[in-house]
Tab-separated table of C-alpha atoms in Angstrom:
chain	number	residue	atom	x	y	z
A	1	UNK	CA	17.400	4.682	5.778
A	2	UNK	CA	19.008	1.895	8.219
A	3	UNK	CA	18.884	-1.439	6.599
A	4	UNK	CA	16.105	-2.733	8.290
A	5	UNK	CA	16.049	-6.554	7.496
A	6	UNK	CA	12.190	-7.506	8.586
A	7	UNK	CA	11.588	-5.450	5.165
A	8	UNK	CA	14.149	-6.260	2.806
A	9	UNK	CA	11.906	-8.386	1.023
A	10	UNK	CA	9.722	-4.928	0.355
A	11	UNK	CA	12.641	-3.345	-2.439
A	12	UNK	CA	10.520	-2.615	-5.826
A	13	UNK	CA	6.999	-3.618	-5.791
A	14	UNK	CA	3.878	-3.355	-7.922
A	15	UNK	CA	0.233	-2.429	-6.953
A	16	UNK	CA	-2.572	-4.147	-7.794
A	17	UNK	CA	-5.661	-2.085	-8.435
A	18	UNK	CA	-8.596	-2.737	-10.331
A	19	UNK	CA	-9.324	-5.893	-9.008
A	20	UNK	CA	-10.720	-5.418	-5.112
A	21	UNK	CA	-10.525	-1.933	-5.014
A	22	UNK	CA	-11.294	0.724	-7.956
A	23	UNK	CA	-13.702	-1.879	-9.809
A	24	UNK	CA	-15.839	-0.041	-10.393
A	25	UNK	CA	-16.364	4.110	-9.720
A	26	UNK	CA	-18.393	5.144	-6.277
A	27	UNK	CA	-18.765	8.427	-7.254
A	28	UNK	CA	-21.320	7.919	-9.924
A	29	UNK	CA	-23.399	5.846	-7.929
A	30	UNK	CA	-26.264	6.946	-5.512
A	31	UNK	CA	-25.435	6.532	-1.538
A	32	UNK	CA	-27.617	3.800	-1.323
A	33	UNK	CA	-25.811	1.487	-4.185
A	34	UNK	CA	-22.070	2.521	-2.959
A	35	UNK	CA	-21.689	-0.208	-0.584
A	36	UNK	CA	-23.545	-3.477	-1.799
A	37	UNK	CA	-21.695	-6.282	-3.995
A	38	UNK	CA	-23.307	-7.204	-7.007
A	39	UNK	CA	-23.426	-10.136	-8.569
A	40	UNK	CA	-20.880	-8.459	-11.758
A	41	UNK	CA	-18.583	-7.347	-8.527
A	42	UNK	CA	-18.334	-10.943	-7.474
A	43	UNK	CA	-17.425	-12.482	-11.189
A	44	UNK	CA	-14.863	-9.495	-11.395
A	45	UNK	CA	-13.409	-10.854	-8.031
A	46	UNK	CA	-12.988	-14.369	-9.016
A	47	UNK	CA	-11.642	-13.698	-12.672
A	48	UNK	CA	-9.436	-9.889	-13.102
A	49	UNK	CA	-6.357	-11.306	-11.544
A	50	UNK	CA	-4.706	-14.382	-11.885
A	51	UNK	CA	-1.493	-16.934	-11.644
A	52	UNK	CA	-0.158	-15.897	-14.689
A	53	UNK	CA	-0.482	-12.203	-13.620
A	54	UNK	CA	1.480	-12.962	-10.388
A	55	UNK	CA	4.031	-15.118	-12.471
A	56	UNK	CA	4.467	-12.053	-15.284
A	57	UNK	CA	4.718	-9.618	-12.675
A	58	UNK	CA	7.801	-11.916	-10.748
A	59	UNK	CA	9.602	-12.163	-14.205
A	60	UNK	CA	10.080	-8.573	-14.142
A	61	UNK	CA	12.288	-8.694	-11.077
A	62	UNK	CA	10.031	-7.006	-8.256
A	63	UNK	CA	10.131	-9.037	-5.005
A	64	UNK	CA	6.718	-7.768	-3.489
A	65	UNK	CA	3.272	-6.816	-4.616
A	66	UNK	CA	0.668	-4.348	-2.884
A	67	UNK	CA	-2.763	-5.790	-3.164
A	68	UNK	CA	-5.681	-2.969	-2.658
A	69	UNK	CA	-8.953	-3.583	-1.083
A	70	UNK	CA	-12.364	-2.158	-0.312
A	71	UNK	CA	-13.748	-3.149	3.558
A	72	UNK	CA	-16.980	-3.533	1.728
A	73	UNK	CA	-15.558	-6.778	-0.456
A	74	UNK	CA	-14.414	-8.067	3.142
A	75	UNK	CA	-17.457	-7.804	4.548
A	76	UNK	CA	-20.892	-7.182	4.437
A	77	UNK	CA	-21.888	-6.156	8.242
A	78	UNK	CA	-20.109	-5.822	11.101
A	79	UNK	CA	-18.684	-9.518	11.540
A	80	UNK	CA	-20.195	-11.135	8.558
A	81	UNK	CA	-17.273	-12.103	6.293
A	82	UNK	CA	-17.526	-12.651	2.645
A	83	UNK	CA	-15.832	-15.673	2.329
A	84	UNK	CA	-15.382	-16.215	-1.561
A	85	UNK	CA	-12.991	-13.329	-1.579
A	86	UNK	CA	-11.361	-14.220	1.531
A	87	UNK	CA	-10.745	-17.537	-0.557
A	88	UNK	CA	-9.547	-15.594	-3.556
A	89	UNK	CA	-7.242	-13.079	-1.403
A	90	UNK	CA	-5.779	-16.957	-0.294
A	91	UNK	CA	-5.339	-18.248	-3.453
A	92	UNK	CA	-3.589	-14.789	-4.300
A	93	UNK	CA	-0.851	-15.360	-0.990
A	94	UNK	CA	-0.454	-18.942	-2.472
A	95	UNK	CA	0.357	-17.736	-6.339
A	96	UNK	CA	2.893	-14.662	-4.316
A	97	UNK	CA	4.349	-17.650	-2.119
A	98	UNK	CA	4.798	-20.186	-5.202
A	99	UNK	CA	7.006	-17.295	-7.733
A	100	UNK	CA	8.447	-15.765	-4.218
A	101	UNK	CA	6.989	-12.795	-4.038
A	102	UNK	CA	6.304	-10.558	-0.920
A	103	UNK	CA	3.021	-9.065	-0.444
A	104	UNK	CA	0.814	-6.037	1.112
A	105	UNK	CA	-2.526	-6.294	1.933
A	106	UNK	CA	-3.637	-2.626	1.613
A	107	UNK	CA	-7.125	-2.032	2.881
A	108	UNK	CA	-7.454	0.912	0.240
A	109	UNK	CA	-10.902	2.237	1.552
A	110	UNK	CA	-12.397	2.144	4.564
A	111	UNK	CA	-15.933	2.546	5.339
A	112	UNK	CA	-15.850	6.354	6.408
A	113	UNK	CA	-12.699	6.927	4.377
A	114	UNK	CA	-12.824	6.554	1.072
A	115	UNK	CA	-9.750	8.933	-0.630
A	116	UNK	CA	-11.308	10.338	-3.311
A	117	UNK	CA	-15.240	10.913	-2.416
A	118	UNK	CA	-16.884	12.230	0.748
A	119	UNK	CA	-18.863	10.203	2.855
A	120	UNK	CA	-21.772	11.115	5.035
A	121	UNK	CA	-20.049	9.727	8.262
A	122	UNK	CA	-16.342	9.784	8.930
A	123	UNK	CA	-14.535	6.653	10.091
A	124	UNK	CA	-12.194	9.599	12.121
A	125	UNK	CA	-15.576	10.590	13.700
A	126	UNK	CA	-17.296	7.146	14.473
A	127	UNK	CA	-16.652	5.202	16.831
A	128	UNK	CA	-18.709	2.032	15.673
A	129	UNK	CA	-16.604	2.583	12.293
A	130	UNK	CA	-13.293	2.489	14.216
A	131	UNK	CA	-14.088	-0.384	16.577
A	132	UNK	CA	-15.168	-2.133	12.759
A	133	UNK	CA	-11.965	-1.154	11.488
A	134	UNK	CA	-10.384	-2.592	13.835
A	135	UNK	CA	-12.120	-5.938	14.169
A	136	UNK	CA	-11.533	-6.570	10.251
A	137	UNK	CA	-7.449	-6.026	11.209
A	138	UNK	CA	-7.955	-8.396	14.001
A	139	UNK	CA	-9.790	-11.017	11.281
A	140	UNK	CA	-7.299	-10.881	9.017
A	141	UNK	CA	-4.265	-11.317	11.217
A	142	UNK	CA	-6.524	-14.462	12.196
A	143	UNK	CA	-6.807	-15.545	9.140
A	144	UNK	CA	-3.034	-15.299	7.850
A	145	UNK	CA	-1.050	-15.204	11.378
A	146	UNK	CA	1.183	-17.822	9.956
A	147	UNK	CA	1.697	-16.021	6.661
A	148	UNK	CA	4.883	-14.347	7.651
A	149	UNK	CA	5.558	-13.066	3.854
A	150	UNK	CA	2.614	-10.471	4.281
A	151	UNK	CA	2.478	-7.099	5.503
A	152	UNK	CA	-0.198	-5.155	6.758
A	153	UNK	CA	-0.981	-1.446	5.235
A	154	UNK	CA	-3.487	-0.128	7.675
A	155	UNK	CA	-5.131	2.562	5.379
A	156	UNK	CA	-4.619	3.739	2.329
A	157	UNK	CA	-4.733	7.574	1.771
A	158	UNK	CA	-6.379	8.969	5.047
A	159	UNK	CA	-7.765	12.074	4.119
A	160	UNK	CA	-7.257	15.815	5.653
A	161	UNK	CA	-8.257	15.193	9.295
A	162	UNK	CA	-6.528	16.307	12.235
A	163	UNK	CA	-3.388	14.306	12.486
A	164	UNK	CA	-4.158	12.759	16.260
A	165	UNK	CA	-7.490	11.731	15.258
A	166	UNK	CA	-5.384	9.332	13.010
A	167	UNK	CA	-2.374	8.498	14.918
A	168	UNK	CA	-4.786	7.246	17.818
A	169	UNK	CA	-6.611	4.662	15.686
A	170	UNK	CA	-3.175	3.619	14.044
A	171	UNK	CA	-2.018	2.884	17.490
A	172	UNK	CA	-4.793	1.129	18.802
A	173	UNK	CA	-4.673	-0.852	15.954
A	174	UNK	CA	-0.779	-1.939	16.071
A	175	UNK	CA	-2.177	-2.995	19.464
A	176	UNK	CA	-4.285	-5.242	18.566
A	177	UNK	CA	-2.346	-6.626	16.001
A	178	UNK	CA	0.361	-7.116	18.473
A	179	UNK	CA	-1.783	-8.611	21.306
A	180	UNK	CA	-1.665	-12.150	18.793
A	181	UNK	CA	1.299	-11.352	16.540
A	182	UNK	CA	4.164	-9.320	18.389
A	183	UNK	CA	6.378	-9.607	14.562
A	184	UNK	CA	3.236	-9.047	11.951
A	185	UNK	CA	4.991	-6.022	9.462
A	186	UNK	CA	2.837	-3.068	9.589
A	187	UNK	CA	2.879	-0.124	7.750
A	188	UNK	CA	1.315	2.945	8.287
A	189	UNK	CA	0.939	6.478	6.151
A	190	UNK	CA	-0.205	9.725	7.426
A	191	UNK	CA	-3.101	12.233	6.643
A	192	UNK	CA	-3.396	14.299	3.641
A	193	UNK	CA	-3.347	11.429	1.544
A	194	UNK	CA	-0.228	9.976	2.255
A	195	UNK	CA	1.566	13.481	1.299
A	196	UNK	CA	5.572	13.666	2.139
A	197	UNK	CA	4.757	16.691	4.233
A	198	UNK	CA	2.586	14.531	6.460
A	199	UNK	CA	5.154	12.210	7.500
A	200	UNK	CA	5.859	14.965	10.063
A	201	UNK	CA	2.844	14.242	11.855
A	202	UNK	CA	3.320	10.419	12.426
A	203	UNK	CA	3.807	9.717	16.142
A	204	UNK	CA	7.609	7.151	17.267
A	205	UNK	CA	6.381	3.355	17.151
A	206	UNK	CA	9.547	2.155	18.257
A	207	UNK	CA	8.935	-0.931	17.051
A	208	UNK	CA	10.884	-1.959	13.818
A	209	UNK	CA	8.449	-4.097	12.682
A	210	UNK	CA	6.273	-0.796	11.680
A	211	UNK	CA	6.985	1.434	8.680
A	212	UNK	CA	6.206	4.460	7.186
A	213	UNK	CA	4.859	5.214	3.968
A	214	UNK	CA	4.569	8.071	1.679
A	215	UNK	CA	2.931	8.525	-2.155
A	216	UNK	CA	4.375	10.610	-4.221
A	217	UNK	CA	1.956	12.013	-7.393
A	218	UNK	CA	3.540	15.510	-7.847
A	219	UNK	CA	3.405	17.723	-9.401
A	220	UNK	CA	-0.386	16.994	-9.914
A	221	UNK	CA	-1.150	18.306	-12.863
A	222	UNK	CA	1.172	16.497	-14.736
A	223	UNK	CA	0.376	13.095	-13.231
A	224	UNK	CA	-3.529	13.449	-13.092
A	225	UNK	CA	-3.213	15.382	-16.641
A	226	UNK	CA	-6.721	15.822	-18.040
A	227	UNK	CA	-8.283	13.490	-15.272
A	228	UNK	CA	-11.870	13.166	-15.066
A	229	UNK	CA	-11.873	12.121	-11.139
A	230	UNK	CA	-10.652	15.910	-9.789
A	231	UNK	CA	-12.268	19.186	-10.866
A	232	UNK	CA	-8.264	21.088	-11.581
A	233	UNK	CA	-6.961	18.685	-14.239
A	234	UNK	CA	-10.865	18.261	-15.713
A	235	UNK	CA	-11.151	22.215	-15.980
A	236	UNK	CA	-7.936	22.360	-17.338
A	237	UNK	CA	-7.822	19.837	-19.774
A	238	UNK	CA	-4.205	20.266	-20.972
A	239	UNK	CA	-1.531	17.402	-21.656
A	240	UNK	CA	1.053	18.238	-19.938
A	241	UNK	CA	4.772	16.972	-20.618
A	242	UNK	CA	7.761	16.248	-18.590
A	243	UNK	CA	10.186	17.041	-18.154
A	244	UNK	CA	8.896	21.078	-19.218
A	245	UNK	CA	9.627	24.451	-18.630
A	246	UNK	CA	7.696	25.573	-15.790
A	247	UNK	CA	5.181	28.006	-17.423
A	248	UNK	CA	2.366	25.403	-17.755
A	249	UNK	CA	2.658	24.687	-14.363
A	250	UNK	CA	2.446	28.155	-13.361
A	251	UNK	CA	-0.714	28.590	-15.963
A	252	UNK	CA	-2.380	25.631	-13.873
A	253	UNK	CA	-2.081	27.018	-10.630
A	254	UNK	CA	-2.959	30.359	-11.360
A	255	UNK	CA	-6.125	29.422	-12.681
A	256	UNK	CA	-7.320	26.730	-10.344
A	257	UNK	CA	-5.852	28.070	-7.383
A	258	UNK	CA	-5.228	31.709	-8.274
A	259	UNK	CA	-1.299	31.393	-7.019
A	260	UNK	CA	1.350	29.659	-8.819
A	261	UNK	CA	3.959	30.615	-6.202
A	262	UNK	CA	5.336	27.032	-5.756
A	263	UNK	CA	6.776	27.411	-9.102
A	264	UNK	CA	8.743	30.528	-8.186
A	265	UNK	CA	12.234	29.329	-7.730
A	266	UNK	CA	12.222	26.986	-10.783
A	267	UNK	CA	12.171	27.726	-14.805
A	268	UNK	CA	12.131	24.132	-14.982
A	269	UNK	CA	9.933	21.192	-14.105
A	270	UNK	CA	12.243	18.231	-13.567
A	271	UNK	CA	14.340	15.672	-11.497
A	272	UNK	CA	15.693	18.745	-9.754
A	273	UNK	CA	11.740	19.598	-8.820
A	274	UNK	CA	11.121	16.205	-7.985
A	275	UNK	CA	14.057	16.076	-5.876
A	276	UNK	CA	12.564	19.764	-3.975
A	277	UNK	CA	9.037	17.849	-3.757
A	278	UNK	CA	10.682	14.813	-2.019
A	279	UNK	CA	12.404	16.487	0.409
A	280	UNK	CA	10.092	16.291	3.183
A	281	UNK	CA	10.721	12.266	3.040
A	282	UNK	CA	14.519	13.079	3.031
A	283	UNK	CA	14.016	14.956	6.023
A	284	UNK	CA	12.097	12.313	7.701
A	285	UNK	CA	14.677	9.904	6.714
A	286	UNK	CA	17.485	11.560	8.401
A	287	UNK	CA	15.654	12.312	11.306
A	288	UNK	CA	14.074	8.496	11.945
A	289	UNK	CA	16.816	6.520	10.362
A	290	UNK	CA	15.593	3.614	12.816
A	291	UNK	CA	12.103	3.644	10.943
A	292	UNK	CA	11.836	2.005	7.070
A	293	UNK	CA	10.396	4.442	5.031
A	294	UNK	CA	8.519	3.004	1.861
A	295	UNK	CA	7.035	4.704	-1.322
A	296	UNK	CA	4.384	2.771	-1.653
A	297	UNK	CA	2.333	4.804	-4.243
A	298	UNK	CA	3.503	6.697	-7.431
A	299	UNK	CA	2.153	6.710	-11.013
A	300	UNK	CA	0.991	9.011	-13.854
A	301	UNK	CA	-2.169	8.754	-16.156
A	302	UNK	CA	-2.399	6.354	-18.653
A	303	UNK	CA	-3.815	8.602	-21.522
A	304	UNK	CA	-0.636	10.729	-20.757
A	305	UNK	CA	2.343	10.471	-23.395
A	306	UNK	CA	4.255	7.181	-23.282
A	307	UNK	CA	7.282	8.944	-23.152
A	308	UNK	CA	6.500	11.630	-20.728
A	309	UNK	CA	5.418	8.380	-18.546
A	310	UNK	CA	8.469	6.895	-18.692
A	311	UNK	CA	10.564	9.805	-18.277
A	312	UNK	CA	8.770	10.956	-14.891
A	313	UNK	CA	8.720	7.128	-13.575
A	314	UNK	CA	12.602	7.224	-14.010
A	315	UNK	CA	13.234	10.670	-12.032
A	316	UNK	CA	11.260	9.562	-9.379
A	317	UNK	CA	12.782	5.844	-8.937
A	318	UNK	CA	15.904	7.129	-9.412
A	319	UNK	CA	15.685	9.610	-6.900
A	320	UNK	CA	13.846	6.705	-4.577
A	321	UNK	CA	16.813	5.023	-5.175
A	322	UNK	CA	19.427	7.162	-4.625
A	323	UNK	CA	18.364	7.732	-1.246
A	324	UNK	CA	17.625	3.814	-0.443
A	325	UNK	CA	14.081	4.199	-0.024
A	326	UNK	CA	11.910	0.828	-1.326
A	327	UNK	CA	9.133	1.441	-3.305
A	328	UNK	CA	6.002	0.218	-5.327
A	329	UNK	CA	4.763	1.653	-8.433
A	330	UNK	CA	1.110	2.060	-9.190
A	331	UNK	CA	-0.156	0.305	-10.694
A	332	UNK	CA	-0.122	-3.090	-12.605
A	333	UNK	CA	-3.843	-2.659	-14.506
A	334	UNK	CA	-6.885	-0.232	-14.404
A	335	UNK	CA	-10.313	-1.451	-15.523
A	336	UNK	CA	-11.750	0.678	-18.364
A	337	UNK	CA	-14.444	2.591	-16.621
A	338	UNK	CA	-11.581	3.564	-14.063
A	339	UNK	CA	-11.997	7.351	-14.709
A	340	UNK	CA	-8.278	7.677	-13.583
A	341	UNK	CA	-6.177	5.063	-15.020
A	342	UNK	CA	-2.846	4.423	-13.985
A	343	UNK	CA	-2.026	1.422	-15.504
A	344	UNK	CA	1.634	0.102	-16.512
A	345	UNK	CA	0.643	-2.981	-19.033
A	346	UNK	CA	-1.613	-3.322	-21.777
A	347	UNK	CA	-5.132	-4.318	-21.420
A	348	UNK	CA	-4.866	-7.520	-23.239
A	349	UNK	CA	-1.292	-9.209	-23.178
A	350	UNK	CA	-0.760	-7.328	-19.752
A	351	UNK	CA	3.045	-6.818	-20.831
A	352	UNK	CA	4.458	-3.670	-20.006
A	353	UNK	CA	3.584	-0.473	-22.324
A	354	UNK	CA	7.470	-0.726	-23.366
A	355	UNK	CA	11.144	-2.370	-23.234
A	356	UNK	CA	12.234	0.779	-21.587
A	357	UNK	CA	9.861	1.042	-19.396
A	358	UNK	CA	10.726	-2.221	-18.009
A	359	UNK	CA	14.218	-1.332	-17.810
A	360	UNK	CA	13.049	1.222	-15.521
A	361	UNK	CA	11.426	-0.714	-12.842
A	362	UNK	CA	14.555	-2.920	-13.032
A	363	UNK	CA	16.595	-0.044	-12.003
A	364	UNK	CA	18.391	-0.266	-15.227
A	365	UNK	CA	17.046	3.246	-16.363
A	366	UNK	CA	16.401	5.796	-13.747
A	367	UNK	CA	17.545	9.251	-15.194
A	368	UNK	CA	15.129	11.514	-18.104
């Protein structure tokens, strides 16, 4: 990757969940109560995350952090702004500014995109959705057009559409971006949920104030091991460790896809793997070397072994950093009724689950 200076302030970074996005679970809820705030949303809002939280998360030595949101906490209508979390995404850029840290502002679901339920209308499809989508991007550069610390993540995780449908909204929204803010950092992902492979399908910018991103959760059924949120790890219901030898892996796929030929070449599941699953960003990285390329997803289940955890989190950085790509882990704390929790700190000090753990998001540890 070419040293691209506009977003050398975006090394190692932490996501924030939990707090304006993944509050609460959508899937359990009928259509009709999916999309108004409550009066419990709001008090979440104003409380989960705070200074200290921004402080602790400095200490550890990451110079950005990748703050999730739902369009629906932005906004209740088309133009009508929620203004106490505007406030509290303010006061959030403040506490990042005051212990010099970097920030994203990731919208993480879009109404008509949401990454891990369907929706009866899709923001790919709508063109009321996309000219909504677009006008929130336009609000927010408004809003923080002097805040030249943030970048802009247009989407998190668009899902399996066809890849132009995306590209042309991405573009139209640089635009307008650029119409009022010619330097605003923007980063954009591809389809298929922000998959290495789909990297491929993102269009030239040529602008180097626009990166890429990728997220990197493979392989799946380790990461998402006995999940609740996806019908493979739920039916399977195996903890899983890392690194293994490959037969679980092939048991997995055989039975919840009825082919476990992506295991063929390897009697082993680790950093070598990894390094095979990654290659697709490789690839883009030596083809685009003018373009930044940013991890800006990876994590494993909470309920999964400690030291499984820890030993898959320093593969991946290590291979992240190895080939100078910038990253940010997911993610810093999961509420409880998060059905898939990724969280890296304990639920009540909200210190990291362990020393070496730490060491590994310092880059002090990155090898199983």
């Amino acid at each position: 990757m070419k040293d691209n200076n506009l977003f050398a302030g975006f090394r190692r970074g932490m996501g924030i969940g939990g707090w304006l996005t993944n509050y609460k679970r959508f899937n359990v809820l009928p259509e009709a109560w999916r999309r108004p705030i409550t009066v419990g949303d709001l008090e979440h809002f104003e409380c989960y995350i705070t200074e200290e939280d921004i402080r602790r998360i400095a200490s550890w030595g990451m110079d950005h952090v990748r703050l999730g949101f739902d369009q629906i906490v932005l906004e209740s209508a088309p133009g009508v702004w929620r203004e106490p979390v505007f406030r509290k995404i303010d006061e959030f850029l403040g506490w990042c500014r005051k212990y010099r840290l970097n920030a994203v502002l990731n919208l993480h679901k879009a109404i008509g995109n949401y990454c891990d339920i369907a929706e009866p209308v899709s923001l790919l499809e709508d063109a009321a959705l996309q000219e909504r989508f677009i006008a929130l991007w336009r609000e927010i550069e408004r809003r923080w057009h002097r805040a030249d610390s943030v970048a802009f993540e247009l989407l998190n995780e668009v899902r399996d559409v066809p890849p132009e449908q995306w590209n042309h909204l991405a573009h139209r929204t640089i635009e307008a971006i650029r119409r009022v803010n010619p330097e605003r950092r923007i980063i954009v992902g591809s389809i298929c949920w922000n998959s290495p492979e789909a990297l491929a399908f993102l269009p030239q910018f040529d602008d180097p104030a626009v990166a890429c991103t990728f997220h990197c959760y493979e392989p799946f059924e380790f990461t998402h091991q006995q999940g609740v949120l996806q019908p493979g790890p739920l039916y399977y219901n195996r903890k899983m460790r890392y690194p293994d030898d490959a037969a679980p892996y092939r048991e997995y796929r055989e039975l919840v896809e009825g082919n476990s030929s992506r295991y063929d070449k390897f009697d082993r599941i680790d950093r070598a793997y990894l390094e095979h699953l990654l290659e697709p960003a490789f690839d883009f990285q030596r083809k685009r070397p003018e373009t930044t390329l940013w991890c800006g997803e990876f994590g494993t289940i909470r309920h999964c072994r400690l030291e499984y955890r820890e030993n898959w989190m320093a593969d991946l950085i290590g291979l992240l950093e190895e080939h100078g790509i910038p990253w940010c882990a997911w993610n810093y704390l999961s509420t409880p009724n998060d059905g898939n929790r990724f969280s890296l700190v304990d639920d009540d000090s909200r210190e990291l689950l362990s020393p070496r753990l730490k060491e590994i998001l310092q880059g002090k540890t990155t090898r199983s």
